[in-house]
PDB file of C-alpha atoms in Angstrom:
ATOM      1  CA  UNK A 821      97.492   2.704 121.131  1.00 56.00           C
ATOM      2  CA  UNK A 822      95.945   5.212 118.700  1.00 67.00           C
ATOM      3  CA  UNK A 823      94.198   3.961 115.592  1.00 71.00           C
ATOM      4  CA  UNK A 824      96.217   5.528 112.758  1.00 73.00           C
ATOM      5  CA  UNK A 825      95.635   5.381 109.025  1.00 78.00           C
ATOM      6  CA  UNK A 826      98.826   5.261 107.023  1.00 82.00           C
ATOM      7  CA  UNK A 827     102.396   4.216 107.614  1.00 85.00           C
ATOM      8  CA  UNK A 828     105.164   5.643 109.734  1.00 85.00           C
ATOM      9  CA  UNK A 829     108.085   7.231 107.880  1.00 87.00           C
ATOM     10  CA  UNK A 830     111.034   8.024 110.085  1.00 87.00           C
ATOM     11  CA  UNK A 831     113.672  10.573 109.182  1.00 89.00           C
ATOM     12  CA  UNK A 832     116.434  12.390 110.991  1.00 93.00           C
ATOM     13  CA  UNK A 833     116.278  16.134 110.396  1.00 92.00           C
ATOM     14  CA  UNK A 834     118.146  19.026 112.018  1.00 94.00           C
ATOM     15  CA  UNK A 835     116.405  20.386 115.096  1.00 95.00           C
ATOM     16  CA  UNK A 836     116.085  23.838 113.462  1.00 95.00           C
ATOM     17  CA  UNK A 837     114.089  22.291 110.606  1.00 94.00           C
ATOM     18  CA  UNK A 838     111.795  20.472 112.993  1.00 94.00           C
ATOM     19  CA  UNK A 839     111.165  23.668 114.943  1.00 95.00           C
ATOM     20  CA  UNK A 840     110.496  25.630 111.739  1.00 95.00           C
ATOM     21  CA  UNK A 841     107.992  23.000 110.628  1.00 94.00           C
ATOM     22  CA  UNK A 842     106.388  22.954 114.071  1.00 95.00           C
ATOM     23  CA  UNK A 843     105.988  26.765 114.048  1.00 95.00           C
ATOM     24  CA  UNK A 844     104.554  26.752 110.530  1.00 94.00           C
ATOM     25  CA  UNK A 845     102.125  23.987 111.488  1.00 94.00           C
ATOM     26  CA  UNK A 846     101.022  25.955 114.541  1.00 95.00           C
ATOM     27  CA  UNK A 847     100.397  29.061 112.411  1.00 93.00           C
ATOM     28  CA  UNK A 848      98.174  26.992 110.106  1.00 90.00           C
ATOM     29  CA  UNK A 849      96.419  25.314 113.082  1.00 93.00           C
ATOM     30  CA  UNK A 850      97.744  21.903 112.099  1.00 92.00           C
ATOM     31  CA  UNK A 851      99.710  19.231 113.860  1.00 93.00           C
ATOM     32  CA  UNK A 852     103.318  18.655 112.847  1.00 93.00           C
ATOM     33  CA  UNK A 853     102.271  15.379 111.242  1.00 91.00           C
ATOM     34  CA  UNK A 854      99.533  17.087 109.210  1.00 90.00           C
ATOM     35  CA  UNK A 855     101.966  19.764 108.009  1.00 91.00           C
ATOM     36  CA  UNK A 856     104.554  17.189 106.913  1.00 92.00           C
ATOM     37  CA  UNK A 857     101.837  15.180 105.148  1.00 89.00           C
ATOM     38  CA  UNK A 858     100.633  18.325 103.326  1.00 88.00           C
ATOM     39  CA  UNK A 859     104.183  19.124 102.184  1.00 89.00           C
ATOM     40  CA  UNK A 860     104.738  15.580 100.946  1.00 89.00           C
ATOM     41  CA  UNK A 861     101.409  15.521  99.062  1.00 85.00           C
ATOM     42  CA  UNK A 862     102.267  18.814  97.334  1.00 84.00           C
ATOM     43  CA  UNK A 863     105.728  17.535  96.455  1.00 85.00           C
ATOM     44  CA  UNK A 864     104.403  14.318  94.931  1.00 84.00           C
ATOM     45  CA  UNK A 865     101.092  15.418  93.392  1.00 79.00           C
ATOM     46  CA  UNK A 866     101.709  19.109  92.800  1.00 76.00           C
ATOM     47  CA  UNK A 867     100.150  22.107  94.408  1.00 77.00           C
ATOM     48  CA  UNK A 868      96.387  21.836  94.708  1.00 73.00           C
ATOM     49  CA  UNK A 869      93.701  24.456  94.734  1.00 69.00           C
ATOM     50  CA  UNK A 870      93.506  26.924  97.629  1.00 69.00           C
ATOM     51  CA  UNK A 871      91.400  25.853 100.592  1.00 67.00           C
ATOM     52  CA  UNK A 872      87.702  26.217  99.908  1.00 67.00           C
ATOM     53  CA  UNK A 873      88.095  26.238  96.117  1.00 72.00           C
ATOM     54  CA  UNK A 874      86.208  23.807  93.940  1.00 70.00           C
ATOM     55  CA  UNK A 875      87.572  22.413  90.687  1.00 67.00           C
ATOM     56  CA  UNK A 876      84.586  22.556  88.353  1.00 71.00           C
ATOM     57  CA  UNK A 877      86.367  21.030  85.372  1.00 68.00           C
ATOM     58  CA  UNK A 878      85.544  17.442  84.522  1.00 67.00           C
ATOM     59  CA  UNK A 879      88.214  14.821  83.932  1.00 68.00           C
ATOM     60  CA  UNK A 880      87.465  14.779  80.189  1.00 69.00           C
ATOM     61  CA  UNK A 881      87.920  18.548  79.731  1.00 65.00           C
ATOM     62  CA  UNK A 882      90.910  19.450  77.575  1.00 63.00           C
ATOM     63  CA  UNK A 883      92.627  22.734  78.545  1.00 62.00           C
ATOM     64  CA  UNK A 884      92.132  25.507  75.996  1.00 64.00           C
ATOM     65  CA  UNK A 885      95.045  27.294  74.410  1.00 61.00           C
ATOM     66  CA  UNK A 886      95.388  31.068  74.168  1.00 64.00           C
ATOM     67  CA  UNK A 887      96.950  32.974  71.292  1.00 62.00           C
ATOM     68  CA  UNK A 888      99.204  34.746  73.778  1.00 64.00           C
ATOM     69  CA  UNK A 889     100.739  31.517  75.091  1.00 59.00           C
ATOM     70  CA  UNK A 890     104.197  31.012  73.641  1.00 59.00           C
ATOM     71  CA  UNK A 891     104.668  27.585  71.997  1.00 60.00           C
ATOM     72  CA  UNK A 892     106.950  26.443  74.843  1.00 59.00           C
ATOM     73  CA  UNK A 893     104.134  26.825  77.373  1.00 59.00           C
ATOM     74  CA  UNK A 894     101.612  25.015  75.215  1.00 58.00           C
ATOM     75  CA  UNK A 895     101.008  21.391  76.115  1.00 63.00           C
ATOM     76  CA  UNK A 896     100.614  18.538  73.666  1.00 62.00           C
ATOM     77  CA  UNK A 897      97.131  17.679  74.943  1.00 66.00           C
ATOM     78  CA  UNK A 898      95.854  21.276  74.537  1.00 67.00           C
ATOM     79  CA  UNK A 899      93.369  22.074  71.825  1.00 66.00           C
ATOM     80  CA  UNK A 900      94.916  23.709  68.748  1.00 67.00           C
ATOM     81  CA  UNK A 901      94.718  27.480  68.523  1.00 66.00           C
ATOM     82  CA  UNK A 902      92.091  28.766  66.110  1.00 70.00           C
ATOM     83  CA  UNK A 903      92.607  32.403  65.083  1.00 71.00           C
ATOM     84  CA  UNK A 904      89.588  34.741  65.053  1.00 73.00           C
ATOM     85  CA  UNK A 905      87.865  35.260  61.699  1.00 75.00           C
ATOM     86  CA  UNK A 906      90.018  37.194  59.221  1.00 68.00           C
ATOM     87  CA  UNK A 907      93.305  36.689  61.132  1.00 59.00           C
ATOM     88  CA  UNK A 908      96.078  34.180  60.572  1.00 57.00           C
ATOM     89  CA  UNK A 909      98.283  32.502  63.215  1.00 51.00           C
TER      90      UNK A 909
END
């Protein structure tokens, strides 16, 4: 028996879906299991950086806010916007 890390999750899916996933996995040079794991990780944790990219930000870095960002897109933990000298908000 193979030494596997993780747990088995069983699910019944339509055969067309399985074949689509299998083809997509083959295009990405992954196994079907790796492709399903990647999809689940993205669904739970959000989309990560592209392959080969490095996140150089530290955990304590607060995202900066741009003047062009509408208030709806601004996040509560962002730094407040400071207008350039001589300009108001």
